Amino acid sequence: MTGAPVLERIPPCSGRAVELDTGDVLVVVDPMGQQVSDLTAFARDDLAEYLSSGRSIDYASRLLLTTGDTLYSNRSNPMFTILEDTCGRHDFTLTPCSKRMFELLYDEKEGRPGCEGNLAAALAPYGIGIDRIPVAFNIFMHVTYDGETGQVAVLPPLSGPGDFIRLRAEMPLVVAMTACSAGQSNNFSYKPIDFRIERA
Ligand SMILES: [Zn+2]
């Protein structure tokens, strides 16, 4: 028997990678409210298999995924099941914020790595480079879509302090996640993200 899983903190504007075995549960917590965490995953048995936005949305027939939904890989294998979701609003359509995105959308010149760079840095020990970072499951990200035009808007997250999502790993995974660095996504306040792993 082991004790209660330790809550770990991802500092603002940074990323982490963790390994999960089948049945492990990853709990991602927004400790202060209105903070996004971009999450991506690769199969440890074959790192060419990755978490797929397109497959997951296709099989759910919905853009918005929550409790009971499955997140699939590019090979149509279940990677995660969402066991519990106290926020209920996440995005699975947009790519992680990036150095170039900050230049194009925010007119920033200082070259922050963004979630894309932070995910790639966390995954570097696995040989996964920046060009392999897919559309992420953007936990707590509040994106709206106009029903007529498809116009996309990024609004402040609906998450409050302590909101969390519980994801059960359906295969051995390496998972990378961030505390997102994009102003629009986090109501222009860069906060940490907490997580814990409930081992099977
Ligand atoms: Zn981001």
CSV table of N, CA and C in Angstrom, one decimal, residues 32-156:
chain,number,residue,atom,x,y,z
A,32,MET,N,-5.7,27.9,-9.0
A,32,MET,CA,-6.2,29.3,-8.7
A,32,MET,C,-7.4,29.7,-9.5
A,33,GLY,N,-7.7,28.9,-10.6
A,33,GLY,CA,-8.8,29.3,-11.5
A,33,GLY,C,-8.3,30.0,-12.7
A,34,GLN,N,-9.0,29.8,-13.8
A,34,GLN,CA,-8.7,30.4,-15.1
A,34,GLN,C,-7.3,30.2,-15.6
A,35,GLN,N,-6.8,28.9,-15.5
A,35,GLN,CA,-5.5,28.6,-16.0
A,35,GLN,C,-5.6,27.3,-16.9
A,36,VAL,N,-5.1,27.4,-18.1
A,36,VAL,CA,-5.2,26.3,-19.0
A,36,VAL,C,-3.9,25.5,-18.9
A,37,SER,N,-4.1,24.2,-19.2
A,37,SER,CA,-3.0,23.2,-19.3
A,37,SER,C,-3.1,22.5,-20.6
A,38,ASP,N,-2.1,22.6,-21.5
A,38,ASP,CA,-2.1,21.8,-22.7
A,38,ASP,C,-1.5,20.5,-22.4
A,39,LEU,N,-2.2,19.4,-22.9
A,39,LEU,CA,-1.8,18.1,-22.6
A,39,LEU,C,-1.6,17.3,-23.9
A,40,THR,N,-0.5,16.6,-24.1
A,40,THR,CA,-0.4,15.7,-25.2
A,40,THR,C,0.2,14.3,-24.7
A,41,ALA,N,0.1,13.3,-25.5
A,41,ALA,CA,0.5,12.0,-25.0
A,41,ALA,C,1.0,11.2,-26.2
A,42,PHE,N,2.0,10.3,-25.9
A,42,PHE,CA,2.5,9.3,-26.9
A,42,PHE,C,2.5,7.9,-26.2
A,43,ALA,N,2.3,6.9,-27.1
A,43,ALA,CA,2.4,5.5,-26.6
A,43,ALA,C,3.8,5.1,-26.3
A,44,ARG,N,4.0,4.6,-25.1
A,44,ARG,CA,5.4,4.2,-24.7
A,44,ARG,C,5.9,3.0,-25.5
A,45,ASP,N,5.0,2.2,-26.0
A,45,ASP,CA,5.4,1.0,-26.7
A,45,ASP,C,5.8,1.4,-28.1
A,46,ASP,N,5.3,2.5,-28.7
A,46,ASP,CA,5.7,3.0,-30.0
A,46,ASP,C,5.4,4.5,-30.0
A,47,LEU,N,6.4,5.3,-29.9
A,47,LEU,CA,6.3,6.7,-29.8
A,47,LEU,C,5.7,7.4,-31.1
A,48,ALA,N,5.5,6.6,-32.2
A,48,ALA,CA,4.9,7.2,-33.3
A,48,ALA,C,3.4,7.3,-33.1
A,49,GLU,N,2.8,6.7,-32.1
A,49,GLU,CA,1.4,6.7,-31.8
A,49,GLU,C,1.2,7.9,-30.8
A,50,TYR,N,0.3,8.8,-31.2
A,50,TYR,CA,0.1,10.0,-30.4
A,50,TYR,C,-1.4,10.4,-30.2
A,51,LEU,N,-1.7,11.2,-29.3
A,51,LEU,CA,-3.0,11.7,-29.0
A,51,LEU,C,-3.6,12.5,-30.1
A,52,SER,N,-4.8,12.1,-30.6
A,52,SER,CA,-5.3,12.7,-31.8
A,52,SER,C,-6.6,13.4,-31.6
A,53,SER,N,-6.5,14.7,-31.8
A,53,SER,CA,-7.7,15.6,-31.7
A,53,SER,C,-8.8,15.1,-32.7
A,54,GLY,N,-8.4,15.0,-34.0
A,54,GLY,CA,-9.3,14.6,-35.0
A,54,GLY,C,-10.0,13.3,-34.8
A,55,ARG,N,-9.3,12.3,-34.4
A,55,ARG,CA,-9.9,11.0,-34.1
A,55,ARG,C,-10.9,11.2,-33.0
A,56,SER,N,-10.5,11.8,-31.9
A,56,SER,CA,-11.3,11.9,-30.7
A,56,SER,C,-12.6,12.7,-30.9
A,57,ILE,N,-12.5,13.8,-31.7
A,57,ILE,CA,-13.7,14.5,-32.0
A,57,ILE,C,-14.6,13.8,-32.9
A,58,ASP,N,-14.0,13.1,-33.9
A,58,ASP,CA,-14.8,12.3,-34.9
A,58,ASP,C,-15.6,11.2,-34.1
A,59,TYR,N,-15.0,10.5,-33.2
A,59,TYR,CA,-15.7,9.3,-32.6
A,59,TYR,C,-16.7,9.8,-31.6
A,60,ALA,N,-16.5,11.0,-31.0
A,60,ALA,CA,-17.4,11.5,-30.0
A,60,ALA,C,-18.6,12.2,-30.7
A,61,SER,N,-18.3,12.6,-32.0
A,61,SER,CA,-19.3,13.5,-32.8
A,61,SER,C,-19.6,14.8,-32.0
A,62,ARG,N,-18.7,15.3,-31.3
A,62,ARG,CA,-18.8,16.5,-30.5
A,62,ARG,C,-17.5,17.2,-30.5
A,63,LEU,N,-17.5,18.5,-30.5
A,63,LEU,CA,-16.2,19.3,-30.3
A,63,LEU,C,-15.8,19.3,-28.8
A,64,LEU,N,-16.8,19.2,-27.9
A,64,LEU,CA,-16.6,19.4,-26.5
A,64,LEU,C,-16.6,18.1,-25.8
A,65,LEU,N,-15.5,17.7,-25.2
A,65,LEU,CA,-15.4,16.4,-24.6
A,65,LEU,C,-15.4,16.5,-23.0
A,66,THR,N,-16.0,15.6,-22.4
A,66,THR,CA,-16.1,15.7,-20.9
A,66,THR,C,-16.3,14.3,-20.3
A,67,THR,N,-16.8,14.2,-19.1
A,67,THR,CA,-16.9,12.9,-18.4
A,67,THR,C,-17.5,11.8,-19.2
A,68,GLY,N,-16.8,10.7,-19.3
A,68,GLY,CA,-17.3,9.5,-20.0
A,68,GLY,C,-16.7,9.4,-21.4
A,69,ASP,N,-16.2,10.5,-21.9
A,69,ASP,CA,-15.6,10.5,-23.3
A,69,ASP,C,-14.2,9.8,-23.3
A,70,THR,N,-13.8,9.3,-24.5
A,70,THR,CA,-12.6,8.7,-24.7
A,70,THR,C,-11.7,9.6,-25.6
A,71,LEU,N,-10.4,9.7,-25.2
A,71,LEU,CA,-9.5,10.4,-26.1
A,71,LEU,C,-8.7,9.3,-26.8
A,72,TYR,N,-8.7,9.4,-28.2
A,72,TYR,CA,-8.1,8.4,-29.0
A,72,TYR,C,-6.7,8.8,-29.6
A,73,SER,N,-6.0,7.8,-30.0
A,73,SER,CA,-4.7,8.0,-30.7
A,73,SER,C,-4.9,8.1,-32.2
A,74,ASN,N,-3.9,8.5,-32.9
A,74,ASN,CA,-3.9,8.6,-34.4
A,74,ASN,C,-4.2,7.2,-35.0
A,75,ARG,N,-4.0,6.1,-34.2
A,75,ARG,CA,-4.3,4.8,-34.6
A,75,ARG,C,-5.6,4.3,-34.1
A,76,SER,N,-6.4,5.2,-33.6
A,76,SER,CA,-7.8,4.9,-33.2
A,76,SER,C,-7.8,4.0,-32.0
A,77,ASN,N,-6.8,3.9,-31.2
A,77,ASN,CA,-6.8,3.2,-29.9
A,77,ASN,C,-7.1,4.2,-28.8
A,78,PRO,N,-7.9,3.8,-27.8
A,78,PRO,CA,-8.1,4.6,-26.6
A,78,PRO,C,-6.8,4.9,-25.9
A,79,MET,N,-6.6,6.2,-25.6
A,79,MET,CA,-5.4,6.6,-24.8
A,79,MET,C,-5.9,7.0,-23.4
A,80,PHE,N,-7.0,7.7,-23.3
A,80,PHE,CA,-7.5,8.1,-22.0
A,80,PHE,C,-9.0,8.0,-22.0
A,81,THR,N,-9.6,7.7,-20.8
A,81,THR,CA,-11.0,7.9,-20.5
A,81,THR,C,-11.1,9.1,-19.5
A,82,ILE,N,-12.0,10.0,-19.8
A,82,ILE,CA,-12.3,11.1,-18.8
A,82,ILE,C,-13.2,10.5,-17.7
A,83,LEU,N,-12.7,10.3,-16.5
A,83,LEU,CA,-13.5,9.7,-15.4
A,83,LEU,C,-14.3,10.8,-14.7
A,84,GLU,N,-13.8,12.0,-14.6
A,84,GLU,CA,-14.5,13.0,-13.8
A,84,GLU,C,-14.0,14.4,-14.3
A,85,ASP,N,-14.9,15.4,-14.3
A,85,ASP,CA,-14.6,16.7,-14.9
A,85,ASP,C,-15.4,17.7,-14.2
A,86,THR,N,-14.8,18.5,-13.3
A,86,THR,CA,-15.6,19.4,-12.5
A,86,THR,C,-15.8,20.8,-13.2
A,87,CYS,N,-15.0,21.0,-14.3
A,87,CYS,CA,-15.2,22.2,-15.1
A,87,CYS,C,-16.1,22.0,-16.2
A,88,GLY,N,-15.9,21.0,-17.1
A,88,GLY,CA,-16.8,20.7,-18.2
A,88,GLY,C,-16.5,21.5,-19.4
A,89,ARG,N,-15.4,22.3,-19.5
A,89,ARG,CA,-15.2,23.0,-20.7
A,89,ARG,C,-13.7,23.0,-21.0
A,90,HIS,N,-13.3,22.3,-22.1
A,90,HIS,CA,-12.0,22.2,-22.6
A,90,HIS,C,-12.0,22.3,-24.1
A,91,ASP,N,-10.8,22.5,-24.6
A,91,ASP,CA,-10.7,22.6,-26.1
A,91,ASP,C,-9.8,21.5,-26.6
A,92,PHE,N,-10.1,21.0,-27.8
A,92,PHE,CA,-9.3,20.0,-28.5
A,92,PHE,C,-9.2,20.4,-29.9
A,93,THR,N,-9.2,21.7,-30.2
A,93,THR,CA,-9.1,22.1,-31.6
A,93,THR,C,-7.9,22.9,-32.0
A,94,LEU,N,-7.3,23.6,-31.0
A,94,LEU,CA,-6.2,24.5,-31.3
A,94,LEU,C,-4.8,24.0,-31.0
A,95,THR,N,-3.8,24.4,-31.7
A,95,THR,CA,-2.5,23.9,-31.4
A,95,THR,C,-1.9,24.7,-30.2
A,96,PRO,N,-0.9,24.1,-29.6
A,96,PRO,CA,-0.3,24.8,-28.4
A,96,PRO,C,0.2,26.2,-28.8
A,97,CYS,N,0.2,27.1,-27.9
A,97,CYS,CA,0.8,28.4,-28.1
A,97,CYS,C,2.3,28.2,-28.4
A,98,SER,N,2.8,29.1,-29.2
A,98,SER,CA,4.2,28.9,-29.6
A,98,SER,C,4.9,30.2,-29.8
A,99,LYS,N,6.2,30.2,-29.9
A,99,LYS,CA,7.1,31.4,-30.1
A,99,LYS,C,6.5,32.2,-31.3
A,100,ARG,N,6.3,31.5,-32.4
A,100,ARG,CA,5.8,32.2,-33.6
A,100,ARG,C,4.4,32.7,-33.4
A,101,MET,N,3.5,32.0,-32.7
A,101,MET,CA,2.2,32.4,-32.5
A,101,MET,C,2.2,33.7,-31.7
A,102,PHE,N,3.1,33.8,-30.7
A,102,PHE,CA,3.2,35.1,-29.9
A,102,PHE,C,3.6,36.3,-30.8
A,103,GLU,N,4.4,36.0,-31.8
A,103,GLU,CA,4.8,37.1,-32.7
A,103,GLU,C,3.6,37.5,-33.6
A,104,LEU,N,2.8,36.5,-34.1
A,104,LEU,CA,1.8,36.7,-35.1
A,104,LEU,C,0.5,37.3,-34.4
A,105,LEU,N,0.1,36.8,-33.2
A,105,LEU,CA,-1.1,37.2,-32.6
A,105,LEU,C,-1.0,38.2,-31.5
A,106,TYR,N,0.2,38.3,-30.9
A,106,TYR,CA,0.3,39.1,-29.7
A,106,TYR,C,1.4,40.2,-30.0
A,107,ASP,N,2.0,40.2,-31.2
A,107,ASP,CA,3.1,41.1,-31.5
A,107,ASP,C,4.2,41.1,-30.4
A,108,GLU,N,4.5,39.9,-29.9
A,108,GLU,CA,5.6,39.8,-28.9
A,108,GLU,C,6.9,39.5,-29.6
A,109,LYS,N,7.9,40.1,-29.1
A,109,LYS,CA,9.2,39.9,-29.8
A,109,LYS,C,10.2,39.2,-28.9
A,110,GLU,N,9.9,38.9,-27.7
A,110,GLU,CA,10.9,38.4,-26.8
A,110,GLU,C,11.2,36.8,-27.0
A,111,GLY,N,10.3,36.2,-27.8
A,111,GLY,CA,10.6,34.8,-28.1
A,111,GLY,C,10.3,33.8,-27.0
A,112,ARG,N,9.2,33.9,-26.3
A,112,ARG,CA,8.9,32.9,-25.3
A,112,ARG,C,8.6,31.6,-26.0
A,113,PRO,N,8.9,30.5,-25.4
A,113,PRO,CA,8.7,29.2,-26.1
A,113,PRO,C,7.3,28.8,-26.2
A,114,GLY,N,6.4,29.2,-25.3
A,114,GLY,CA,5.0,28.8,-25.3
A,114,GLY,C,4.8,27.3,-25.0
A,115,CYS,N,3.6,26.9,-25.0
A,115,CYS,CA,3.3,25.5,-24.7
A,115,CYS,C,4.0,24.5,-25.7
A,116,GLU,N,4.1,24.9,-26.9
A,116,GLU,CA,4.7,24.1,-27.9
A,116,GLU,C,6.2,23.8,-27.5
A,117,GLY,N,6.9,24.9,-27.2
A,117,GLY,CA,8.3,24.7,-26.8
A,117,GLY,C,8.5,24.0,-25.5
A,118,ASN,N,7.5,24.3,-24.6
A,118,ASN,CA,7.6,23.6,-23.2
A,118,ASN,C,7.3,22.2,-23.3
A,119,LEU,N,6.3,21.8,-24.2
A,119,LEU,CA,6.0,20.4,-24.4
A,119,LEU,C,7.2,19.7,-25.0
A,120,ALA,N,7.8,20.3,-26.0
A,120,ALA,CA,8.9,19.7,-26.7
A,120,ALA,C,10.1,19.5,-25.8
A,121,ALA,N,10.3,20.5,-24.9
A,121,ALA,CA,11.4,20.4,-24.0
A,121,ALA,C,11.2,19.2,-23.0
A,122,ALA,N,10.0,19.1,-22.6
A,122,ALA,CA,9.6,18.0,-21.6
A,122,ALA,C,9.8,16.6,-22.3
A,123,LEU,N,9.5,16.6,-23.6
A,123,LEU,CA,9.5,15.3,-24.4
A,123,LEU,C,10.9,15.0,-25.0
A,124,ALA,N,11.8,16.0,-24.9
A,124,ALA,CA,13.1,15.8,-25.5
A,124,ALA,C,13.8,14.5,-25.1
A,125,PRO,N,13.7,14.1,-23.8
A,125,PRO,CA,14.4,12.9,-23.4
A,125,PRO,C,13.8,11.6,-24.1
A,126,TYR,N,12.6,11.8,-24.8
A,126,TYR,CA,12.0,10.7,-25.5
A,126,TYR,C,12.3,10.8,-27.0
A,127,GLY,N,13.1,11.8,-27.4
A,127,GLY,CA,13.4,11.9,-28.8
A,127,GLY,C,12.3,12.6,-29.6
A,128,ILE,N,11.3,13.2,-28.9
A,128,ILE,CA,10.2,13.8,-29.6
A,128,ILE,C,10.5,15.3,-29.7
A,129,GLY,N,10.6,15.8,-31.0
A,129,GLY,CA,10.9,17.2,-31.2
A,129,GLY,C,9.7,18.0,-31.5
A,130,ILE,N,10.0,19.3,-31.7
A,130,ILE,CA,8.9,20.3,-31.7
A,130,ILE,C,8.0,20.1,-32.9
A,131,ASP,N,8.4,19.5,-34.0
A,131,ASP,CA,7.6,19.3,-35.2
A,131,ASP,C,6.6,18.1,-34.9
A,132,ARG,N,6.8,17.4,-33.9
A,132,ARG,CA,5.8,16.3,-33.6
A,132,ARG,C,4.8,16.6,-32.5
A,133,ILE,N,4.8,17.9,-32.1
A,133,ILE,CA,3.8,18.3,-31.1
A,133,ILE,C,2.4,18.5,-31.8
A,134,PRO,N,1.4,17.7,-31.5
A,134,PRO,CA,0.1,17.8,-32.2
A,134,PRO,C,-0.8,18.8,-31.6
A,135,VAL,N,-2.0,19.0,-32.1
A,135,VAL,CA,-3.1,19.7,-31.4
A,135,VAL,C,-3.2,19.0,-30.1
A,136,ALA,N,-3.1,19.9,-29.0
A,136,ALA,CA,-3.2,19.3,-27.7
A,136,ALA,C,-4.6,19.3,-27.1
A,137,PHE,N,-4.8,18.4,-26.1
A,137,PHE,CA,-6.1,18.5,-25.3
A,137,PHE,C,-5.8,19.7,-24.4
A,138,ASN,N,-6.5,20.8,-24.6
A,138,ASN,CA,-6.3,22.0,-23.9
A,138,ASN,C,-7.2,22.1,-22.7
A,139,ILE,N,-6.8,21.6,-21.6
A,139,ILE,CA,-7.6,21.4,-20.4
A,139,ILE,C,-7.9,22.8,-19.9
A,140,PHE,N,-9.2,23.1,-19.6
A,140,PHE,CA,-9.8,24.3,-19.1
A,140,PHE,C,-9.8,25.5,-20.1
A,141,MET,N,-9.3,25.2,-21.4
A,141,MET,CA,-9.3,26.3,-22.4
A,141,MET,C,-10.8,26.4,-22.9
A,142,HIS,N,-11.2,27.7,-22.9
A,142,HIS,CA,-12.6,28.1,-23.3
A,142,HIS,C,-12.6,28.7,-24.7
A,143,VAL,N,-12.9,27.8,-25.6
A,143,VAL,CA,-13.0,28.3,-27.0
A,143,VAL,C,-14.4,28.2,-27.5
A,144,THR,N,-14.9,29.2,-28.2
A,144,THR,CA,-16.3,29.1,-28.7
A,144,THR,C,-16.2,29.2,-30.2
A,145,TYR,N,-17.3,28.6,-30.9
A,145,TYR,CA,-17.4,28.5,-32.3
A,145,TYR,C,-18.7,29.0,-32.7
A,146,ASP,N,-18.8,30.0,-33.6
A,146,ASP,CA,-20.1,30.5,-34.1
A,146,ASP,C,-20.7,29.5,-35.0
A,147,GLY,N,-22.0,29.2,-34.7
A,147,GLY,CA,-22.7,28.1,-35.4
A,147,GLY,C,-22.8,28.3,-36.9
A,148,GLU,N,-22.9,29.6,-37.3
A,148,GLU,CA,-23.1,29.9,-38.7
A,148,GLU,C,-21.7,30.1,-39.5
A,149,THR,N,-20.8,30.9,-38.9
A,149,THR,CA,-19.6,31.2,-39.7
A,149,THR,C,-18.4,30.3,-39.3
A,150,GLY,N,-18.6,29.7,-38.1
A,150,GLY,CA,-17.4,28.9,-37.6
A,150,GLY,C,-16.4,29.8,-36.9
A,151,GLN,N,-16.7,31.1,-36.8
A,151,GLN,CA,-15.7,32.0,-36.1
A,151,GLN,C,-15.3,31.5,-34.8
A,152,VAL,N,-14.0,31.5,-34.5
A,152,VAL,CA,-13.5,31.0,-33.3
A,152,VAL,C,-13.1,32.1,-32.3
A,153,ALA,N,-13.4,32.0,-31.1
A,153,ALA,CA,-13.0,33.0,-30.1
A,153,ALA,C,-12.4,32.3,-28.9
A,154,VAL,N,-11.4,32.8,-28.3
A,154,VAL,CA,-10.8,32.3,-27.1
A,154,VAL,C,-11.2,33.2,-25.9
A,155,LEU,N,-11.9,32.6,-25.0
A,155,LEU,CA,-12.4,33.4,-23.9
A,155,LEU,C,-11.7,32.9,-22.6
A,156,PRO,N,-11.9,33.7,-21.5
A,156,PRO,CA,-11.3,33.3,-20.2
A,156,PRO,C,-11.9,31.9,-19.8
